[in-house]
């Protein structure tokens, strides 16, 4: 395992550890009672024989909500692939995937049911903790069988992390919000570091249509095809920050191209796919620049926030894009007005 991968493993452990201090009321969706087979009929009726646990109605409600409401958030190709027998079997045999699916479902219900917001948000955090703890404890060997559930897990986790950071802003504290978002980016990128070597296997899996669609979509947007992106990179190059910083910002901006080309009337699943891809595709060095609030890194983030704002109709993002742009504009001050001209113009032209 590489040094960077070890770093991400530490992140998974820290996330899980920070949440397990409180008693868990949401048991892992994939836990099984280990019943020993009876040796004779008497043993079958013995009081020592463990009984099946009662059905967890909360989890039933959450999985139903996921299949009827959440699955529609994914692109048509992904949503259809989830129902394929091979894909369903892989997910059902991977409890960490099922826990994260239920976690995202609970997060959505915390937004759509304001009266029960705290209840569902608590369970969303608990279920995600179970998922990350399970994944961290596994001696995961990437192969044709394990790469499919891990890939789907990464997509659901990315959506959960972004929504949690963008929607649940404690007192709209920008510094705290940015730390939360950057930690989320690291976690998303950590999953990418694990799954990156499985790309060839995924091309030959039941997810082949998804992989091919994604490759075609992002390859067509790999260069600086958006004029505002080209303008931003030009400003960074003129700032003479040095080859290392400039290269990091270039990679971050190039990875952003699919997201900045979204439009408000395109398929919801396609928009979400493009927007949630950036935290995975960005170079990890960019996150290192975002944490100490490097001004140029914050400006790049406002260009990403434009995409969030364009799809503010999607519950995953809400008004997070506007909050990011306005907060960064206030944080950097008038001296950066020229750099922030496009994101601020978008806000003024589109309203709320």
Coordinates of C-alpha atoms in Angstrom, one line a residue:
X1 CA 0.0 0.0 0.0
X2 CA 1.3 3.4 -0.9
X3 CA 2.1 6.2 1.6
X4 CA -0.9 8.1 0.3
X5 CA -3.2 5.1 0.7
X6 CA -2.0 4.6 4.2
X7 CA -2.9 8.2 4.9
X8 CA -6.4 7.6 3.7
X9 CA -6.7 4.5 5.8
X10 CA -6.0 6.7 8.8
X11 CA -8.7 9.0 7.7
X12 CA -11.3 6.2 7.7
X13 CA -10.2 5.2 11.2
X14 CA -10.4 8.7 12.5
X15 CA -13.9 9.3 11.0
X16 CA -15.2 6.1 12.6
X17 CA -13.5 6.7 15.9
X18 CA -14.9 10.2 16.2
X19 CA -18.5 8.9 15.9
X20 CA -18.3 5.8 18.0
X21 CA -18.0 7.6 21.3
X22 CA -21.8 7.8 21.5
X23 CA -23.9 4.7 22.0
X24 CA -25.1 3.3 18.6
X25 CA -28.8 2.8 18.2
X26 CA -28.6 1.8 14.6
X27 CA -27.2 -1.6 14.2
X28 CA -25.3 -2.6 11.0
X29 CA -27.7 -3.6 8.3
X30 CA -25.6 -6.5 7.4
X31 CA -25.1 -8.2 10.8
X32 CA -26.0 -11.9 11.0
X33 CA -26.8 -14.1 13.9
X34 CA -24.4 -17.0 14.0
X35 CA -26.7 -19.9 14.8
X36 CA -25.0 -23.3 15.3
X37 CA -26.9 -26.1 13.5
X38 CA -28.8 -28.4 16.0
X39 CA -27.5 -31.9 16.4
X40 CA -31.0 -33.4 17.0
X41 CA -34.7 -32.4 17.3
X42 CA -34.3 -31.7 21.0
X43 CA -31.6 -29.1 20.4
X44 CA -33.8 -27.4 17.8
X45 CA -36.3 -26.6 20.5
X46 CA -33.7 -25.8 23.2
X47 CA -34.0 -22.4 25.0
X48 CA -30.3 -22.0 24.4
X49 CA -30.8 -21.9 20.6
X50 CA -30.7 -18.1 19.7
X51 CA -33.8 -16.7 18.1
X52 CA -33.8 -14.6 15.0
X53 CA -33.8 -10.9 15.8
X54 CA -37.0 -9.0 15.1
X55 CA -37.2 -7.1 11.8
X56 CA -35.7 -3.6 12.1
X57 CA -38.5 -1.5 10.7
X58 CA -36.4 1.6 10.4
X59 CA -34.0 -0.2 8.0
X60 CA -36.9 -1.6 6.0
X61 CA -38.2 2.0 5.7
X62 CA -34.8 3.3 4.7
X63 CA -34.1 0.7 2.0
X64 CA -37.6 1.2 0.5
X65 CA -36.9 5.0 0.5
X66 CA -33.6 4.3 -1.2
X67 CA -35.1 2.2 -4.0
X68 CA -38.1 4.5 -4.6
X69 CA -36.5 7.9 -4.1
X70 CA -32.7 7.9 -3.9
X71 CA -32.0 5.6 -6.8
X72 CA -33.5 8.1 -9.2
X73 CA -30.6 10.5 -8.3
X74 CA -28.1 8.4 -10.1
X75 CA -27.7 8.5 -13.9
X76 CA -30.1 6.3 -15.9
X77 CA -27.2 3.9 -16.6
X78 CA -26.3 3.6 -12.9
X79 CA -29.8 3.3 -11.7
X80 CA -30.6 0.5 -14.2
X81 CA -27.4 -1.3 -13.4
X82 CA -28.2 -1.4 -9.7
X83 CA -31.1 -3.7 -10.4
X84 CA -29.0 -6.2 -12.4
X85 CA -28.9 -9.6 -10.5
X86 CA -25.1 -9.7 -10.4
X87 CA -24.9 -6.1 -9.0
X88 CA -27.6 -6.6 -6.4
X89 CA -26.0 -9.8 -5.2
X90 CA -22.6 -8.1 -4.9
X91 CA -24.2 -5.3 -2.8
X92 CA -26.2 -7.6 -0.6
X93 CA -23.1 -9.6 0.2
X94 CA -21.2 -6.4 1.1
X95 CA -22.7 -5.0 4.4
X96 CA -20.6 -1.8 4.2
X97 CA -22.4 -0.9 0.9
X98 CA -25.9 -1.5 2.4
X99 CA -25.1 0.5 5.5
X100 CA -24.0 3.5 3.4
X101 CA -27.1 3.2 1.1
X102 CA -29.3 3.3 4.2
X103 CA -27.2 6.2 5.6
X104 CA -27.8 8.3 2.4
X105 CA -31.5 7.4 2.6
X106 CA -31.7 8.6 6.2
X107 CA -29.9 11.8 5.3
X108 CA -32.5 12.6 2.7
X109 CA -35.3 11.9 5.1
X110 CA -33.7 14.3 7.6
X111 CA -34.1 17.0 5.0
X112 CA -37.6 16.1 3.7
X113 CA -39.0 15.5 7.2
X114 CA -38.0 18.6 9.2
X115 CA -39.9 17.5 12.3
X116 CA -37.7 14.4 12.5
X117 CA -34.5 16.0 11.2
X118 CA -32.4 15.2 14.3
X119 CA -33.6 11.6 14.4
X120 CA -32.8 10.8 10.8
X121 CA -29.5 12.8 10.8
X122 CA -28.4 10.8 13.8
X123 CA -29.1 7.5 12.1
X124 CA -27.4 8.7 8.9
X125 CA -24.2 9.4 10.8
X126 CA -24.4 6.1 12.7
X127 CA -25.0 4.0 9.6
X128 CA -22.2 5.8 7.7
X129 CA -19.9 5.1 10.7
X130 CA -20.8 1.4 10.5
X131 CA -20.0 1.4 6.8
X132 CA -16.6 3.0 7.2
X133 CA -15.7 0.8 10.2
X134 CA -16.6 -2.3 8.3
X135 CA -14.6 -1.2 5.2
X136 CA -11.6 -0.3 7.4
X137 CA -11.7 -3.6 9.2
X138 CA -11.7 -5.7 6.0
X139 CA -8.6 -7.1 4.5
X140 CA -10.0 -6.1 1.1
X141 CA -8.5 -7.7 -1.9
X142 CA -9.5 -6.0 -5.1
X143 CA -10.8 -8.5 -7.6
X144 CA -13.7 -9.0 -10.0
X145 CA -16.1 -9.7 -7.1
X146 CA -15.1 -6.9 -4.8
X147 CA -14.6 -4.0 -7.3
X148 CA -18.3 -3.6 -8.1
X149 CA -19.6 -3.0 -4.6
X150 CA -16.7 -0.8 -3.8
X151 CA -17.3 1.3 -6.8
X152 CA -21.0 1.8 -6.0
X153 CA -20.1 2.5 -2.4
X154 CA -17.8 5.3 -3.5
X155 CA -20.6 6.9 -5.5
X156 CA -23.1 6.8 -2.7
X157 CA -20.4 8.0 -0.1
X158 CA -19.4 11.0 -2.3
X159 CA -23.0 12.1 -2.5
X160 CA -23.5 11.7 1.2
X161 CA -20.4 13.6 2.1
X162 CA -21.2 16.6 -0.2
X163 CA -24.8 16.8 1.0
X164 CA -23.8 16.6 4.7
X165 CA -21.2 19.4 4.3
X166 CA -23.3 21.7 2.0
X167 CA -26.7 21.3 3.8
X168 CA -25.9 21.0 7.5
X169 CA -23.9 24.2 8.2
X170 CA -23.6 24.9 11.9
X171 CA -24.5 28.6 12.3
X172 CA -23.2 29.2 8.8
X173 CA -19.6 29.4 10.2
X174 CA -17.5 29.5 7.1
X175 CA -14.2 28.4 8.7
X176 CA -15.9 25.3 10.2
X177 CA -17.8 24.7 7.0
X178 CA -14.6 24.8 4.9
X179 CA -12.8 22.4 7.3
X180 CA -15.8 20.0 7.1
X181 CA -15.8 20.2 3.3
X182 CA -12.0 19.7 2.9
X183 CA -12.2 16.6 5.2
X184 CA -15.0 15.3 3.0
X185 CA -12.9 15.8 -0.1
X186 CA -10.0 13.8 1.5
X187 CA -12.4 11.0 2.3
X188 CA -13.8 10.9 -1.2
X189 CA -10.3 10.9 -2.7
X190 CA -9.3 8.2 -0.3
X191 CA -11.9 5.8 -1.8
X192 CA -10.6 6.8 -5.2
X193 CA -7.0 5.8 -4.2
X194 CA -8.3 2.4 -3.2
X195 CA -10.5 1.8 -6.3
X196 CA -8.2 3.3 -8.9
X197 CA -6.4 0.0 -9.6
X198 CA -9.7 -1.8 -10.3
X199 CA -10.6 0.2 -13.4
X200 CA -9.7 -2.6 -15.9
X201 CA -11.8 -5.1 -13.9
X202 CA -14.7 -2.7 -13.8
X203 CA -14.7 -2.4 -17.6
X204 CA -15.4 -6.2 -17.7
X205 CA -17.9 -6.2 -14.9
X206 CA -21.7 -5.8 -14.9
X207 CA -21.0 -2.0 -14.5
X208 CA -19.3 -1.9 -18.0
X209 CA -21.9 0.5 -19.5
X210 CA -21.4 2.9 -16.6
X211 CA -17.6 2.9 -16.9
X212 CA -17.7 3.4 -20.7
X213 CA -20.3 6.2 -20.4
X214 CA -18.2 7.9 -17.7
X215 CA -15.0 7.6 -19.6
X216 CA -16.5 9.1 -22.8
X217 CA -18.1 11.9 -20.8
X218 CA -15.0 13.0 -18.9
X219 CA -12.5 12.5 -21.7
X220 CA -14.5 14.9 -23.9
X221 CA -14.2 17.5 -21.1
X222 CA -10.6 16.9 -20.1
X223 CA -9.2 20.1 -21.5
X224 CA -10.0 23.7 -20.6
X225 CA -13.1 23.9 -22.8
X226 CA -14.9 26.4 -20.6
X227 CA -13.7 30.1 -21.3
X228 CA -14.0 31.0 -17.6
X229 CA -11.7 28.1 -16.7
X230 CA -9.1 29.2 -19.3
X231 CA -9.3 32.7 -17.9
X232 CA -8.8 31.5 -14.3
X233 CA -5.8 29.4 -15.3
X234 CA -4.3 32.4 -17.1
X235 CA -4.6 34.5 -13.9
X236 CA -2.9 31.8 -11.9
X237 CA -0.1 31.5 -14.4
X238 CA 0.4 35.3 -14.4
X239 CA 0.6 35.2 -10.6
X240 CA 3.9 33.2 -10.9
X241 CA 3.3 30.9 -8.0
X242 CA 5.9 28.4 -9.2
X243 CA 5.7 25.3 -11.3
X244 CA 4.4 23.0 -8.5
X245 CA 1.5 25.1 -7.4
X246 CA 0.6 26.1 -10.9
X247 CA 0.5 22.4 -12.0
X248 CA -1.7 21.5 -9.0
X249 CA -4.2 24.3 -9.9
X250 CA -4.1 23.3 -13.5
X251 CA -5.1 19.7 -12.7
X252 CA -7.8 20.8 -10.3
X253 CA -9.3 23.1 -13.0
X254 CA -9.1 20.5 -15.7
X255 CA -10.8 18.0 -13.5
X256 CA -13.6 20.6 -13.1
X257 CA -14.5 20.8 -16.8
X258 CA -17.4 18.3 -16.8
X259 CA -19.0 20.1 -13.8
X260 CA -18.8 23.6 -15.1
X261 CA -20.6 22.6 -18.3
X262 CA -23.7 21.4 -16.6
X263 CA -27.0 23.1 -17.3
X264 CA -30.2 23.3 -15.2
X265 CA -32.4 21.4 -17.5
X266 CA -30.2 18.3 -18.0
X267 CA -30.9 14.9 -16.4
X268 CA -30.6 15.1 -12.6
X269 CA -28.5 12.0 -12.4
X270 CA -26.0 13.2 -15.0
X271 CA -25.6 16.5 -13.2
X272 CA -25.0 14.7 -9.9
X273 CA -22.4 12.4 -11.5
X274 CA -20.4 15.3 -12.9
X275 CA -20.6 17.4 -9.7
X276 CA -19.7 14.6 -7.3
X277 CA -16.8 13.5 -9.6
X278 CA -14.7 16.6 -8.9
X279 CA -13.7 15.7 -5.3
X280 CA -12.6 12.3 -6.6
X281 CA -10.7 13.6 -9.7
X282 CA -9.0 16.6 -8.1
X283 CA -5.3 16.2 -7.2
X284 CA -4.8 15.5 -3.5
X285 CA -2.3 18.3 -3.4
X286 CA -5.2 20.8 -4.1
X287 CA -6.8 19.8 -0.8
X288 CA -3.5 20.5 0.9
X289 CA -3.7 24.1 -0.5
X290 CA -7.4 24.4 0.4
X291 CA -6.9 23.6 4.1
X292 CA -4.7 26.6 4.8
X293 CA -7.1 28.8 2.8
X294 CA -4.7 29.6 -0.1
X295 CA -6.6 32.4 -2.0
X296 CA -6.2 30.8 -5.4
X297 CA -7.5 27.5 -4.1
X298 CA -10.6 29.3 -2.7
X299 CA -11.1 30.9 -6.1
X300 CA -11.0 27.5 -7.8
X301 CA -13.6 26.4 -5.3
X302 CA -15.9 29.2 -6.3
X303 CA -15.9 27.9 -9.9
X304 CA -17.0 24.6 -8.5
X305 CA -19.6 26.3 -6.5
X306 CA -21.1 27.8 -9.7
X307 CA -22.0 24.2 -10.7
X308 CA -23.6 23.6 -7.3
X309 CA -25.6 26.8 -7.7
X310 CA -26.8 25.9 -11.1
X311 CA -28.3 22.7 -9.6
X312 CA -29.6 24.2 -6.4
X313 CA -32.9 22.5 -7.2
X314 CA -31.3 19.2 -6.2
X315 CA -31.6 18.5 -2.5
X316 CA -28.1 17.1 -2.3
X317 CA -26.6 20.6 -3.0
X318 CA -29.4 23.1 -2.0
X319 CA -28.1 26.6 -1.5
X320 CA -24.5 25.4 -0.8
X321 CA -23.2 26.9 -3.9
X322 CA -24.4 30.4 -3.1
X323 CA -23.1 30.1 0.4
X324 CA -19.7 29.1 -0.8
X325 CA -19.4 31.9 -3.4
X326 CA -20.7 34.7 -1.0
X327 CA -18.5 33.5 1.9
X328 CA -15.3 33.3 -0.1
X329 CA -16.0 36.7 -1.7
X330 CA -16.3 38.1 1.8
X331 CA -13.3 36.2 3.2
X332 CA -10.9 37.3 0.4
X333 CA -12.2 40.9 0.2
X334 CA -12.1 43.5 -2.5
X335 CA -8.6 42.7 -3.6
X336 CA -9.8 39.5 -5.2
X337 CA -12.9 41.0 -6.9
X338 CA -11.4 40.6 -10.4
X339 CA -10.7 36.9 -9.8
X340 CA -14.2 36.3 -8.5
X341 CA -16.0 38.3 -11.2
X342 CA -17.6 35.3 -12.9
X343 CA -19.0 33.5 -9.9
X344 CA -20.4 36.7 -8.5
X345 CA -21.9 37.6 -11.8
X346 CA -23.6 34.2 -12.0
X347 CA -25.2 34.8 -8.6
X348 CA -26.4 38.2 -9.6
X349 CA -27.9 37.0 -12.9
X350 CA -29.6 33.8 -11.6
X351 CA -31.0 35.1 -8.3
X352 CA -31.9 32.6 -5.6

